[in-house]
PDB file of C-alpha atoms in Angstrom:
ATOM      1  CA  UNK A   1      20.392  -4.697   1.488  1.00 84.00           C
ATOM      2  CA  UNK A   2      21.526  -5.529  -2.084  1.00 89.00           C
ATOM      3  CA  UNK A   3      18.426  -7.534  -2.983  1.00 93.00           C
ATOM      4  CA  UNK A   4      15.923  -7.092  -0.041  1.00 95.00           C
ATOM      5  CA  UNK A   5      14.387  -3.752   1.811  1.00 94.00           C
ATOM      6  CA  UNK A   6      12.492  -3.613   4.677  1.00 96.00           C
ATOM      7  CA  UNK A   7       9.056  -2.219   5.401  1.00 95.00           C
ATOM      8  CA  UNK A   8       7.280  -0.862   8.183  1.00 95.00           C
ATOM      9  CA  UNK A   9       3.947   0.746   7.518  1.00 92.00           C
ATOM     10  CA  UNK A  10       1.889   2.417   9.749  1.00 87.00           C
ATOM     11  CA  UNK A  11      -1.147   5.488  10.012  1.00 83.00           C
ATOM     12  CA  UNK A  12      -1.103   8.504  12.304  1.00 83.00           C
ATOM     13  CA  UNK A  13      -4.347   9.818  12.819  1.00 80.00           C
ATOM     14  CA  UNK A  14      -5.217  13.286  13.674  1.00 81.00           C
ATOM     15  CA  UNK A  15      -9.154  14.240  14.519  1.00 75.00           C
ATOM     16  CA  UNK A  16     -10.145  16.129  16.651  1.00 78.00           C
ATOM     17  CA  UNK A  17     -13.710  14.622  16.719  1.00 75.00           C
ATOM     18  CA  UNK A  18     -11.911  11.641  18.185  1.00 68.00           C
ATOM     19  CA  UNK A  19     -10.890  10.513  21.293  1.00 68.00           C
ATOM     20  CA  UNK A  20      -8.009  10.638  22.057  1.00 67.00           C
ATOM     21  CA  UNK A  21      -7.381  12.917  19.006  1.00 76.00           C
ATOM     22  CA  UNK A  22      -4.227  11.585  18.236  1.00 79.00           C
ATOM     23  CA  UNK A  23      -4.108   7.554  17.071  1.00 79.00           C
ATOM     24  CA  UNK A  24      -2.204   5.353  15.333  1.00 82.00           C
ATOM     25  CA  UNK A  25      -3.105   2.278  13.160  1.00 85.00           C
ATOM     26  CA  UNK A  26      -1.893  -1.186  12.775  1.00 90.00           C
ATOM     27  CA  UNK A  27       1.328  -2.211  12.475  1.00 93.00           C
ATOM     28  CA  UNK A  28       2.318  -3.910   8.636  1.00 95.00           C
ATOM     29  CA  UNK A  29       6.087  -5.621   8.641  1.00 98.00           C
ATOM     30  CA  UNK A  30       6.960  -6.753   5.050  1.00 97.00           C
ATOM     31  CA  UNK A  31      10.621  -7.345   3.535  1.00 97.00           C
ATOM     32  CA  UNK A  32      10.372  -6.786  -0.277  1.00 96.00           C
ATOM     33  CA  UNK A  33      12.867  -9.046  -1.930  1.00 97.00           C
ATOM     34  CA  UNK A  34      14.042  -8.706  -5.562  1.00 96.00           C
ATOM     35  CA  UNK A  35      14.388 -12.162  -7.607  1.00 96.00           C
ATOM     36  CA  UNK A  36      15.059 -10.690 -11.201  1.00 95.00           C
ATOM     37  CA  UNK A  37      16.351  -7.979 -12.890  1.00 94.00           C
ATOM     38  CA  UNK A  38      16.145  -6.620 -16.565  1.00 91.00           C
ATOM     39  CA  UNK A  39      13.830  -9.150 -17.841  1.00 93.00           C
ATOM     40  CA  UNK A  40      12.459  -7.749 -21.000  1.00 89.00           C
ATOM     41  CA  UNK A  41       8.913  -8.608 -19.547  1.00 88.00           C
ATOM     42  CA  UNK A  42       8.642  -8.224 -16.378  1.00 91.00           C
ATOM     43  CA  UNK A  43      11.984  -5.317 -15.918  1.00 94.00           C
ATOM     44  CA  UNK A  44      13.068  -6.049 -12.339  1.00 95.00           C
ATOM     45  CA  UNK A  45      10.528  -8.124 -10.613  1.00 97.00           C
ATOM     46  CA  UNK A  46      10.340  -8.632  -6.402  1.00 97.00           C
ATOM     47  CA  UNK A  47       7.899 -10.168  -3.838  1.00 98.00           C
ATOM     48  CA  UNK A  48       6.588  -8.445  -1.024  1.00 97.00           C
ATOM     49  CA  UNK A  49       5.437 -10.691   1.889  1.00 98.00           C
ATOM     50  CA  UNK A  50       3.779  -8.987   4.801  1.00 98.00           C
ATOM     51  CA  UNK A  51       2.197  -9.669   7.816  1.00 98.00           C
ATOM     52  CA  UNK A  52      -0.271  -6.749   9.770  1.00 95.00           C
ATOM     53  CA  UNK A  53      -0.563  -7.024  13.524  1.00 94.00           C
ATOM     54  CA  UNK A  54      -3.458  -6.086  15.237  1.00 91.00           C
ATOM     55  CA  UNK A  55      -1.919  -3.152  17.063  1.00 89.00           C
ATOM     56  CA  UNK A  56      -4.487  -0.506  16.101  1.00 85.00           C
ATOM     57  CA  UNK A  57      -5.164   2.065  19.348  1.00 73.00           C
ATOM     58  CA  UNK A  58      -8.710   3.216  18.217  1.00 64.00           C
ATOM     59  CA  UNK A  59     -11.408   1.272  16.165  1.00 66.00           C
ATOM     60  CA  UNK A  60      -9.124   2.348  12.505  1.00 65.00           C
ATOM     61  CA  UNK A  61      -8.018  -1.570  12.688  1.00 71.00           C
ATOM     62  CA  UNK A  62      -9.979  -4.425  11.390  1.00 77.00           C
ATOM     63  CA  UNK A  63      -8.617  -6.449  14.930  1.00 84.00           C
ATOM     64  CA  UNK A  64      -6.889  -9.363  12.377  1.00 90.00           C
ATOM     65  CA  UNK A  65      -3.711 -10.702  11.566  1.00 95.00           C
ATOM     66  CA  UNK A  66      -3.199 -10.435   7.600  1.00 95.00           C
ATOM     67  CA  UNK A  67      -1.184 -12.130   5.796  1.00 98.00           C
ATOM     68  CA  UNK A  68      -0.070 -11.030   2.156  1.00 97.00           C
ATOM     69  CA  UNK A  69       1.786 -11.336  -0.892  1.00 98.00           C
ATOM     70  CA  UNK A  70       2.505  -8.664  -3.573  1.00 97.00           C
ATOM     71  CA  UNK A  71       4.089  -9.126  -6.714  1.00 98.00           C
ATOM     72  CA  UNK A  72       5.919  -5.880  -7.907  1.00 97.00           C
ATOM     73  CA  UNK A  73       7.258  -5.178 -11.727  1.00 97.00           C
ATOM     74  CA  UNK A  74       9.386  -2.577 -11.752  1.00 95.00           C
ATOM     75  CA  UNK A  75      10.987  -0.600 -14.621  1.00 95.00           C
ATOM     76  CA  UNK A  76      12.358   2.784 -15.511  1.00 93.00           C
ATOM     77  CA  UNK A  77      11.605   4.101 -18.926  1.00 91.00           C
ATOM     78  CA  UNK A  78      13.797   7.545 -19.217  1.00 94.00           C
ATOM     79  CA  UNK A  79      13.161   9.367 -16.016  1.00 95.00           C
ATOM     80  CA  UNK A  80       9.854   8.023 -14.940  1.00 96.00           C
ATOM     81  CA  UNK A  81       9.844   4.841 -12.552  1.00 94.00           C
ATOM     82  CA  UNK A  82       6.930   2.890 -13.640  1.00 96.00           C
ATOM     83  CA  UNK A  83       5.664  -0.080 -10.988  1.00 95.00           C
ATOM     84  CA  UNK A  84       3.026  -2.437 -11.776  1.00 97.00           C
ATOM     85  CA  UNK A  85       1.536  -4.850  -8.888  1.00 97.00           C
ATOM     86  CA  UNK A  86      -1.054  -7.739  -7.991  1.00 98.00           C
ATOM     87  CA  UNK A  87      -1.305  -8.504  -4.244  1.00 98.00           C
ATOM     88  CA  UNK A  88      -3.642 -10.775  -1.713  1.00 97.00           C
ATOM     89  CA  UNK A  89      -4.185 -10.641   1.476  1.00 96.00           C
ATOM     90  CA  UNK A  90      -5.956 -13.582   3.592  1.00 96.00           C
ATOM     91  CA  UNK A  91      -6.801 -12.553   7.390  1.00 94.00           C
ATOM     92  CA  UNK A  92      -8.068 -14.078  10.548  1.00 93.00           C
ATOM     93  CA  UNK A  93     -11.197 -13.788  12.047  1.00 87.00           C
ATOM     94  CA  UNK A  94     -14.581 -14.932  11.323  1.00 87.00           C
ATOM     95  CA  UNK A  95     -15.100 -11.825   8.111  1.00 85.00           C
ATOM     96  CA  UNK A  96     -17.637  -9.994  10.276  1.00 85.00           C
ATOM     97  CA  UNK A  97     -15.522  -7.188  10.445  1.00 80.00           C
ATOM     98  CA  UNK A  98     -13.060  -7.701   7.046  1.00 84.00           C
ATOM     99  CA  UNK A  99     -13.020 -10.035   4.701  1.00 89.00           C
ATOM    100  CA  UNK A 100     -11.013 -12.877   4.716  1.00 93.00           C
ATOM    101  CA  UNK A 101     -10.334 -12.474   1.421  1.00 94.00           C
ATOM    102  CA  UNK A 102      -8.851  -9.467  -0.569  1.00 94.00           C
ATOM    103  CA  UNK A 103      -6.604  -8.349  -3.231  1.00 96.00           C
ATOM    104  CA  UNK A 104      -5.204  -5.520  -5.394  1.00 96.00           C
ATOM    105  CA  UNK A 105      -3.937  -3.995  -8.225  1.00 97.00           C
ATOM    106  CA  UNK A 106      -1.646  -0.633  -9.167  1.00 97.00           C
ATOM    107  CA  UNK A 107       0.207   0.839 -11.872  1.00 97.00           C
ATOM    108  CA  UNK A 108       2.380   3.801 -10.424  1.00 96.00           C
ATOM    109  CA  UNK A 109       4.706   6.525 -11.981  1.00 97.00           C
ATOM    110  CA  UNK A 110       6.842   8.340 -10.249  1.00 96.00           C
ATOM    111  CA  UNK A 111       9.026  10.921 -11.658  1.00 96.00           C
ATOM    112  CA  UNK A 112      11.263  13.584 -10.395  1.00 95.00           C
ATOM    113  CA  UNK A 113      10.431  17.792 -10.435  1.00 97.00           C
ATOM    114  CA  UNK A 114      13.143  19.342  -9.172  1.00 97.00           C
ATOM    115  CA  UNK A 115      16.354  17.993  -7.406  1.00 95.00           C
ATOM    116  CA  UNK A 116      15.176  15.785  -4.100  1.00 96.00           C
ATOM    117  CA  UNK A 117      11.394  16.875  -4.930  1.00 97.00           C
ATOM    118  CA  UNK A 118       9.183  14.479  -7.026  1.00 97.00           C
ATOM    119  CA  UNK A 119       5.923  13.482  -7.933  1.00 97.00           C
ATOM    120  CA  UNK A 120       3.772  10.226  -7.803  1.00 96.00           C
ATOM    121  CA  UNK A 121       0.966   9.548  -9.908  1.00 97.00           C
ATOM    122  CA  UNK A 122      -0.963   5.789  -9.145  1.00 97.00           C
ATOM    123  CA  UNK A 123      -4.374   4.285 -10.473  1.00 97.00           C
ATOM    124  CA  UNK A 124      -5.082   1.594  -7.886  1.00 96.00           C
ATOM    125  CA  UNK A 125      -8.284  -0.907  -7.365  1.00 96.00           C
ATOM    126  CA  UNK A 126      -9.043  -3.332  -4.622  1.00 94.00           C
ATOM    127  CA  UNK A 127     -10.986  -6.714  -6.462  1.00 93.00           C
ATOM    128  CA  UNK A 128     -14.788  -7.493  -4.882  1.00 93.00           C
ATOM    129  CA  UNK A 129     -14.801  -8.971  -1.807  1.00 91.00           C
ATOM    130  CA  UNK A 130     -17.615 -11.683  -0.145  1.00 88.00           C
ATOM    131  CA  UNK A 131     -18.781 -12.239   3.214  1.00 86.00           C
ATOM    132  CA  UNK A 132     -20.467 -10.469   6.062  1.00 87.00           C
ATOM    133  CA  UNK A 133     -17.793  -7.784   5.480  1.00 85.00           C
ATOM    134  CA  UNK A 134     -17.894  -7.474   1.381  1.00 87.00           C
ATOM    135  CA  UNK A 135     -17.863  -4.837  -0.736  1.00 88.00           C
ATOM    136  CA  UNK A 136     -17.845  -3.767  -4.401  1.00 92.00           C
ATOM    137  CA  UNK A 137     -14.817  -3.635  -6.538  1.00 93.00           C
ATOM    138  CA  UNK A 138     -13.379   0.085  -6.301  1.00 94.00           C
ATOM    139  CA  UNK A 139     -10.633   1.660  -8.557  1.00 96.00           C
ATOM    140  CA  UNK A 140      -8.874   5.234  -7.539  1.00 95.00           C
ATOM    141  CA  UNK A 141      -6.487   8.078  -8.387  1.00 96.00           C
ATOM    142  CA  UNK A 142      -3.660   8.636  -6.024  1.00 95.00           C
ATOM    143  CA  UNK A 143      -1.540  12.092  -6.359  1.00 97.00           C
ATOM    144  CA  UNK A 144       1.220  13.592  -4.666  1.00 97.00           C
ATOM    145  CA  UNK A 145       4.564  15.121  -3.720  1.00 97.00           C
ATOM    146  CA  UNK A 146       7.400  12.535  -2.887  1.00 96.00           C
ATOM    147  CA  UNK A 147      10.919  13.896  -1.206  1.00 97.00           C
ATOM    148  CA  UNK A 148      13.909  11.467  -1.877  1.00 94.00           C
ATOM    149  CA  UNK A 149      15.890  12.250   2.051  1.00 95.00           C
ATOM    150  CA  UNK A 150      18.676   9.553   1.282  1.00 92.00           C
ATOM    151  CA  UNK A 151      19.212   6.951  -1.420  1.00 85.00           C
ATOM    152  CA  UNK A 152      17.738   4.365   0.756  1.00 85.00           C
ATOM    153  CA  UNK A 153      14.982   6.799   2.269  1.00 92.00           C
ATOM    154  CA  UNK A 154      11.941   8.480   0.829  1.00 91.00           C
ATOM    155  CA  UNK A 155       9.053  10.400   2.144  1.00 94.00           C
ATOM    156  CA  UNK A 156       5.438  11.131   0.439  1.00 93.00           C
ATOM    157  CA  UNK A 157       2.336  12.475   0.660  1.00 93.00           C
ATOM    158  CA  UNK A 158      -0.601  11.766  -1.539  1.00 93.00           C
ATOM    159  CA  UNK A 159      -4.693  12.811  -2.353  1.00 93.00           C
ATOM    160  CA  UNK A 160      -7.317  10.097  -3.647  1.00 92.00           C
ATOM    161  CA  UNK A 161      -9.451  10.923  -6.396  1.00 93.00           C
ATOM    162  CA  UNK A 162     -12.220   7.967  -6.493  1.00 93.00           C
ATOM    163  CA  UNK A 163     -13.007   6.886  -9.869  1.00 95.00           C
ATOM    164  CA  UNK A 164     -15.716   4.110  -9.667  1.00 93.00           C
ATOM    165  CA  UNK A 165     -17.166   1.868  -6.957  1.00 90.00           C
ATOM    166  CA  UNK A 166     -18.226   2.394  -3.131  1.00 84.00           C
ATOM    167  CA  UNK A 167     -14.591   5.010  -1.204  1.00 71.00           C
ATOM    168  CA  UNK A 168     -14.155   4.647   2.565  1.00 62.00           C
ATOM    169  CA  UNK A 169     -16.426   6.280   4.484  1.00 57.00           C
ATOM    170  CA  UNK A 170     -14.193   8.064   7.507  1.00 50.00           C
ATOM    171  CA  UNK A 171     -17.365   7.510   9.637  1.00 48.00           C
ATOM    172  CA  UNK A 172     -16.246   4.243  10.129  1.00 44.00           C
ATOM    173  CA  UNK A 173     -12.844   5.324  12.101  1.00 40.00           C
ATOM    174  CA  UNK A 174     -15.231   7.460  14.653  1.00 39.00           C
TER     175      UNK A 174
END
């Protein structure tokens, strides 16, 4: 719509050191809705509500309902798209597992390389968590190829380079 875009995130997962091999994660339904555009601070500025189910089919969930809230700044400055965003999350459960608590940060630029084939580049941290379940602060490097399908429909790909603080460790999906 005009003002609003739905989202539907979700992980395939492909190991063969798993069983079954093939798995998906949970299931995140947000709808992104713009509230101003053009401001000369904050350029077009939207919320992102979202809520994850616990639909993971393997362990690769945290078993909790999350709910969160993302602030996104959006602006173009020639041909690069530049977001910036602050987001928390609060889940259920007793933080054995995931904290209750968690939020994040991103600056991203995306840019275009050659007709429908561009390129995102995204420094991205998650804040220090508490609890049974918390970690260190992290910040990262996220790369990659993006392929604009439709107006209203784009695909993408990405590597993480870790910069500082404690990365996933895929043991933990096994």
């Amino acid at each position: 719509a005009r003002r609003a875009q739905l989202n539907l995130l979700f992980n395939v997962i492909v190991d063969q050191a798993l069983d079954p091999s093939l798995a998906t994660t949970d299931l995140t339904i947000g709808l992104k809705y713009r509230i101003i555009d053009d401001n000369p601070i904050l350029g077009s500025f939207a919320l992102l509500p979202a809520i994850k189910l616990p639909t993971a089919s393997l362990r690769s969930g945290t078993g909790t309902t999350d709910y969160s809230l993302l602030l996104i700044s959006s602006r173009e400055i020639g041909p690069v798209a530049m977001d910036h965003n602050l987001g928390a999350t609060r889940r259920t459960g007793d933080g054995t597992h995931a904290s209750r608590t968690a939020g994040i940060w991103t600056a991203s630029f995306g840019f275009p390389l050659s007709g429908p084939l561009g390129a995102t580049v995204e420094l991205f941290g998650f804040r220090r968590t508490t609890g049974p379940a918390g970690s260190k602060g992290i910040a990262a490097l996220l790369i990659g190829p993006t392929f604009l399908v439709r107006e209203w429909l784009a695909l993408d790909a990405g590597g993480i380079v870790p910069l500082t603080g404690p990365q996933p460790d895929p043991e933990l999906l096994r």
